[in-house]
Structures are given as C-alpha cells and as structure tokens.
C-alpha cells in the first residue's frame, strides 16, 4: 500500500494557550512556595499550599509580559544579572499594581504587613530572591519552551 505523503505544517502555541500555560505554572509555583514557606514555621507535613483564583490572570499576564521583555533584553544581549534584576523589578511593579486593584475590590488575597520591608502590605523586599529565582525559571524554562512548542496544523 503506497499512500502519498502529505507534508505537515506546524504552528507555534497561540498567545491564548501560552497564557493558559503561564497561569497554571504561576499557580503551581505559588502553591508549592506557600507549602514550603508554611512548613518552615509549622512543620506541617501535609504541605498544604494555597493560592487564589485571582492568581490565574495575574500570573498569566505577568509571564506573558515577561515573554516580551525577555525577547527585548536578549536582543540587546543583556547579561543574566541585568535581566533578572529587570524581571524582579517588573514583578514587584506587577504585584503592587494587582494588589492595589484587588484591594480596591476588597479581594486582595495577600498581606505582607507583618514583613519588615513591605510597601503598604502589597509587596515585600523579603521575597526579592524568590522572585528572582521565579524569573530565572520563567525565562530559562517556561517561556523558552512554551515558545518552542509546535502543534500540527490541520
């Protein structure tokens, strides 16, 4: 049986699908982070992390914007420390902005007021290193690989 071979074409993931991937990645990381963070003070072996549904659009759009920022910084051949610093500053601005908006709605799920270096309870400098690590993972793995995925076109 000799079937004619038809060429396949492949397309990158759509922006909407990448937003979906970024939302899930961000929430998963938040649940893992809060489980470990809470374990450090309670030693609760259940590792019950937590998040909010508000985190889905917040992480989706943050990582989507980081995708564009990553492209510009790489095109400018910026060093890794410069990129991570830029990403971390962006994350602080993003978290603060979302926090202000959610607080106006009476829906802000976080409050960093108990942390020493906080701004209005919406951001804290104590999370600078975790945010930089999250940005590194997003740049080197999540964004990079999401942009490499190709789906077969019909």
PDB file of C-alpha atoms in Angstrom:
ATOM      1  CA  UNK A   1       0.000   0.000   0.000  1.00  0.00           C
ATOM      2  CA  UNK A   2       1.672   3.198  -1.153  1.00  0.00           C
ATOM      3  CA  UNK A   3      -0.001   6.249   0.349  1.00  0.00           C
ATOM      4  CA  UNK A   4       1.029   9.675  -0.803  1.00  0.00           C
ATOM      5  CA  UNK A   5       2.914  11.513   1.886  1.00  0.00           C
ATOM      6  CA  UNK A   6       1.284  14.794   2.789  1.00  0.00           C
ATOM      7  CA  UNK A   7       3.509  17.449   4.285  1.00  0.00           C
ATOM      8  CA  UNK A   8       2.565  18.653   7.718  1.00  0.00           C
ATOM      9  CA  UNK A   9       2.800  22.228   8.823  1.00  0.00           C
ATOM     10  CA  UNK A  10       3.363  23.200  12.394  1.00  0.00           C
ATOM     11  CA  UNK A  11       2.353  26.361  14.187  1.00  0.00           C
ATOM     12  CA  UNK A  12       3.523  27.804  17.487  1.00  0.00           C
ATOM     13  CA  UNK A  13       1.271  27.861  20.532  1.00  0.00           C
ATOM     14  CA  UNK A  14      -1.227  30.692  20.353  1.00  0.00           C
ATOM     15  CA  UNK A  15      -0.989  33.585  22.794  1.00  0.00           C
ATOM     16  CA  UNK A  16      -4.160  32.332  24.479  1.00  0.00           C
ATOM     17  CA  UNK A  17      -2.696  28.867  25.030  1.00  0.00           C
ATOM     18  CA  UNK A  18       0.563  30.368  26.366  1.00  0.00           C
ATOM     19  CA  UNK A  19      -1.464  32.497  28.794  1.00  0.00           C
ATOM     20  CA  UNK A  20      -3.116  29.274  29.978  1.00  0.00           C
ATOM     21  CA  UNK A  21       0.262  27.564  30.473  1.00  0.00           C
ATOM     22  CA  UNK A  22       1.658  30.612  32.284  1.00  0.00           C
ATOM     23  CA  UNK A  23      -1.383  30.826  34.583  1.00  0.00           C
ATOM     24  CA  UNK A  24      -1.089  27.182  35.599  1.00  0.00           C
ATOM     25  CA  UNK A  25       2.676  27.418  36.070  1.00  0.00           C
ATOM     26  CA  UNK A  26       2.380  30.504  38.285  1.00  0.00           C
ATOM     27  CA  UNK A  27      -0.329  28.999  40.469  1.00  0.00           C
ATOM     28  CA  UNK A  28       1.522  25.708  40.828  1.00  0.00           C
ATOM     29  CA  UNK A  29       4.662  27.562  41.902  1.00  0.00           C
ATOM     30  CA  UNK A  30       2.679  29.658  44.378  1.00  0.00           C
ATOM     31  CA  UNK A  31       1.068  26.601  45.951  1.00  0.00           C
ATOM     32  CA  UNK A  32       4.478  24.890  46.209  1.00  0.00           C
ATOM     33  CA  UNK A  33       6.106  28.032  47.649  1.00  0.00           C
ATOM     34  CA  UNK A  34       3.404  28.581  50.271  1.00  0.00           C
ATOM     35  CA  UNK A  35       3.504  24.905  51.267  1.00  0.00           C
ATOM     36  CA  UNK A  36       7.261  25.047  51.877  1.00  0.00           C
ATOM     37  CA  UNK A  37       7.113  28.522  53.466  1.00  0.00           C
ATOM     38  CA  UNK A  38       4.388  27.438  55.889  1.00  0.00           C
ATOM     39  CA  UNK A  39       6.211  24.168  56.633  1.00  0.00           C
ATOM     40  CA  UNK A  40       9.264  26.161  57.778  1.00  0.00           C
ATOM     41  CA  UNK A  41       7.229  27.659  60.623  1.00  0.00           C
ATOM     42  CA  UNK A  42       4.708  24.890  61.372  1.00  0.00           C
ATOM     43  CA  UNK A  43       6.465  21.663  60.294  1.00  0.00           C
ATOM     44  CA  UNK A  44       3.064  20.540  58.990  1.00  0.00           C
ATOM     45  CA  UNK A  45       3.871  17.506  56.828  1.00  0.00           C
ATOM     46  CA  UNK A  46       0.649  17.842  54.870  1.00  0.00           C
ATOM     47  CA  UNK A  47       2.322  20.669  52.897  1.00  0.00           C
ATOM     48  CA  UNK A  48      -0.981  22.360  52.208  1.00  0.00           C
ATOM     49  CA  UNK A  49      -0.053  25.249  49.964  1.00  0.00           C
ATOM     50  CA  UNK A  50      -2.603  27.802  48.876  1.00  0.00           C
ATOM     51  CA  UNK A  51      -3.405  30.353  46.218  1.00  0.00           C
ATOM     52  CA  UNK A  52      -6.347  32.353  44.903  1.00  0.00           C
ATOM     53  CA  UNK A  53      -8.224  32.279  41.614  1.00  0.00           C
ATOM     54  CA  UNK A  54      -7.056  35.879  41.203  1.00  0.00           C
ATOM     55  CA  UNK A  55      -3.567  34.443  40.777  1.00  0.00           C
ATOM     56  CA  UNK A  56      -4.506  32.847  37.440  1.00  0.00           C
ATOM     57  CA  UNK A  57      -4.865  36.083  35.446  1.00  0.00           C
ATOM     58  CA  UNK A  58      -2.142  37.754  37.495  1.00  0.00           C
ATOM     59  CA  UNK A  59       0.493  35.108  36.697  1.00  0.00           C
ATOM     60  CA  UNK A  60      -0.742  34.560  33.135  1.00  0.00           C
ATOM     61  CA  UNK A  61      -0.358  38.196  32.191  1.00  0.00           C
ATOM     62  CA  UNK A  62       2.848  38.727  34.173  1.00  0.00           C
ATOM     63  CA  UNK A  63       4.668  35.872  32.450  1.00  0.00           C
ATOM     64  CA  UNK A  64       3.182  36.894  29.093  1.00  0.00           C
ATOM     65  CA  UNK A  65       4.668  40.381  29.536  1.00  0.00           C
ATOM     66  CA  UNK A  66       7.933  38.820  30.737  1.00  0.00           C
ATOM     67  CA  UNK A  67       7.967  36.939  27.425  1.00  0.00           C
ATOM     68  CA  UNK A  68       8.178  40.240  25.509  1.00  0.00           C
ATOM     69  CA  UNK A  69      10.620  41.725  27.999  1.00  0.00           C
ATOM     70  CA  UNK A  70      12.804  38.619  27.669  1.00  0.00           C
ATOM     71  CA  UNK A  71      12.894  38.979  23.882  1.00  0.00           C
ATOM     72  CA  UNK A  72      13.979  42.624  24.100  1.00  0.00           C
ATOM     73  CA  UNK A  73      16.635  42.007  26.752  1.00  0.00           C
ATOM     74  CA  UNK A  74      18.077  39.024  24.876  1.00  0.00           C
ATOM     75  CA  UNK A  75      18.109  41.026  21.618  1.00  0.00           C
ATOM     76  CA  UNK A  76      20.098  43.702  23.471  1.00  0.00           C
ATOM     77  CA  UNK A  77      22.439  40.964  24.758  1.00  0.00           C
ATOM     78  CA  UNK A  78      21.881  41.970  28.383  1.00  0.00           C
ATOM     79  CA  UNK A  79      23.660  39.835  30.964  1.00  0.00           C
ATOM     80  CA  UNK A  80      21.773  37.387  33.166  1.00  0.00           C
ATOM     81  CA  UNK A  81      22.142  39.557  36.317  1.00  0.00           C
ATOM     82  CA  UNK A  82      20.736  42.579  34.447  1.00  0.00           C
ATOM     83  CA  UNK A  83      17.846  40.520  33.064  1.00  0.00           C
ATOM     84  CA  UNK A  84      16.996  39.023  36.464  1.00  0.00           C
ATOM     85  CA  UNK A  85      17.113  42.444  38.122  1.00  0.00           C
ATOM     86  CA  UNK A  86      14.835  43.848  35.425  1.00  0.00           C
ATOM     87  CA  UNK A  87      12.411  40.931  35.726  1.00  0.00           C
ATOM     88  CA  UNK A  88      12.336  41.205  39.517  1.00  0.00           C
ATOM     89  CA  UNK A  89      11.588  44.936  39.371  1.00  0.00           C
ATOM     90  CA  UNK A  90       8.831  44.232  36.854  1.00  0.00           C
ATOM     91  CA  UNK A  91       7.383  41.548  39.144  1.00  0.00           C
ATOM     92  CA  UNK A  92       7.302  43.993  42.068  1.00  0.00           C
ATOM     93  CA  UNK A  93       5.515  46.606  39.960  1.00  0.00           C
ATOM     94  CA  UNK A  94       3.083  43.966  38.688  1.00  0.00           C
ATOM     95  CA  UNK A  95       2.351  42.545  42.145  1.00  0.00           C
ATOM     96  CA  UNK A  96       1.901  46.013  43.626  1.00  0.00           C
ATOM     97  CA  UNK A  97      -0.421  47.098  40.799  1.00  0.00           C
ATOM     98  CA  UNK A  98      -2.567  43.972  41.071  1.00  0.00           C
ATOM     99  CA  UNK A  99      -2.579  44.338  44.850  1.00  0.00           C
ATOM    100  CA  UNK A 100      -3.860  47.910  44.652  1.00  0.00           C
ATOM    101  CA  UNK A 101      -6.601  46.891  42.226  1.00  0.00           C
ATOM    102  CA  UNK A 102      -7.639  43.854  44.222  1.00  0.00           C
ATOM    103  CA  UNK A 103      -7.585  45.806  47.478  1.00  0.00           C
ATOM    104  CA  UNK A 104      -9.961  48.358  45.926  1.00  0.00           C
ATOM    105  CA  UNK A 105     -12.302  45.444  45.196  1.00  0.00           C
ATOM    106  CA  UNK A 106     -11.848  44.076  48.722  1.00  0.00           C
ATOM    107  CA  UNK A 107     -10.306  40.960  47.181  1.00  0.00           C
ATOM    108  CA  UNK A 108      -6.533  41.120  47.761  1.00  0.00           C
ATOM    109  CA  UNK A 109      -5.556  37.607  48.924  1.00  0.00           C
ATOM    110  CA  UNK A 110      -2.175  38.587  50.366  1.00  0.00           C
ATOM    111  CA  UNK A 111      -0.988  40.983  53.053  1.00  0.00           C
ATOM    112  CA  UNK A 112       2.705  41.437  53.736  1.00  0.00           C
ATOM    113  CA  UNK A 113       2.175  43.979  56.533  1.00  0.00           C
ATOM    114  CA  UNK A 114       3.832  41.634  59.043  1.00  0.00           C
ATOM    115  CA  UNK A 115       7.025  41.576  56.952  1.00  0.00           C
ATOM    116  CA  UNK A 116       9.661  44.100  57.894  1.00  0.00           C
ATOM    117  CA  UNK A 117      10.348  45.580  54.465  1.00  0.00           C
ATOM    118  CA  UNK A 118       6.906  45.968  52.909  1.00  0.00           C
ATOM    119  CA  UNK A 119       5.143  48.675  50.956  1.00  0.00           C
ATOM    120  CA  UNK A 120       1.516  49.070  52.050  1.00  0.00           C
ATOM    121  CA  UNK A 121       1.414  45.318  52.726  1.00  0.00           C
ATOM    122  CA  UNK A 122       1.310  44.660  48.970  1.00  0.00           C
ATOM    123  CA  UNK A 123       4.958  43.831  48.274  1.00  0.00           C
ATOM    124  CA  UNK A 124       7.909  42.897  50.452  1.00  0.00           C
ATOM    125  CA  UNK A 125      11.623  43.041  49.750  1.00  0.00           C
ATOM    126  CA  UNK A 126      11.988  39.778  51.653  1.00  0.00           C
ATOM    127  CA  UNK A 127      10.736  37.995  48.528  1.00  0.00           C
ATOM    128  CA  UNK A 128      13.322  39.518  46.159  1.00  0.00           C
ATOM    129  CA  UNK A 129      15.367  36.315  45.925  1.00  0.00           C
ATOM    130  CA  UNK A 130      12.360  34.007  45.424  1.00  0.00           C
ATOM    131  CA  UNK A 131      11.041  36.374  42.739  1.00  0.00           C
ATOM    132  CA  UNK A 132      14.442  36.400  41.008  1.00  0.00           C
ATOM    133  CA  UNK A 133      14.511  32.583  41.072  1.00  0.00           C
ATOM    134  CA  UNK A 134      10.961  32.503  39.700  1.00  0.00           C
ATOM    135  CA  UNK A 135      12.014  34.893  36.930  1.00  0.00           C
ATOM    136  CA  UNK A 136      15.006  32.692  36.103  1.00  0.00           C
ATOM    137  CA  UNK A 137      12.780  29.615  35.835  1.00  0.00           C
ATOM    138  CA  UNK A 138      10.288  31.548  33.713  1.00  0.00           C
ATOM    139  CA  UNK A 139      12.984  32.845  31.357  1.00  0.00           C
ATOM    140  CA  UNK A 140      15.092  29.719  31.023  1.00  0.00           C
ATOM    141  CA  UNK A 141      12.371  27.087  31.005  1.00  0.00           C
ATOM    142  CA  UNK A 142       8.726  28.132  30.931  1.00  0.00           C
ATOM    143  CA  UNK A 143       8.838  30.895  28.313  1.00  0.00           C
ATOM    144  CA  UNK A 144      11.663  29.389  26.278  1.00  0.00           C
ATOM    145  CA  UNK A 145       9.972  26.002  25.995  1.00  0.00           C
ATOM    146  CA  UNK A 146       6.462  27.390  25.506  1.00  0.00           C
ATOM    147  CA  UNK A 147       7.767  29.342  22.509  1.00  0.00           C
ATOM    148  CA  UNK A 148       9.452  26.216  21.115  1.00  0.00           C
ATOM    149  CA  UNK A 149       6.348  24.011  21.195  1.00  0.00           C
ATOM    150  CA  UNK A 150       4.801  23.463  17.775  1.00  0.00           C
ATOM    151  CA  UNK A 151       1.389  21.975  17.071  1.00  0.00           C
ATOM    152  CA  UNK A 152       0.464  20.203  13.883  1.00  0.00           C
ATOM    153  CA  UNK A 153      -1.873  22.302  11.749  1.00  0.00           C
ATOM    154  CA  UNK A 154      -4.961  20.651  10.353  1.00  0.00           C
TER     155      UNK A 154
END
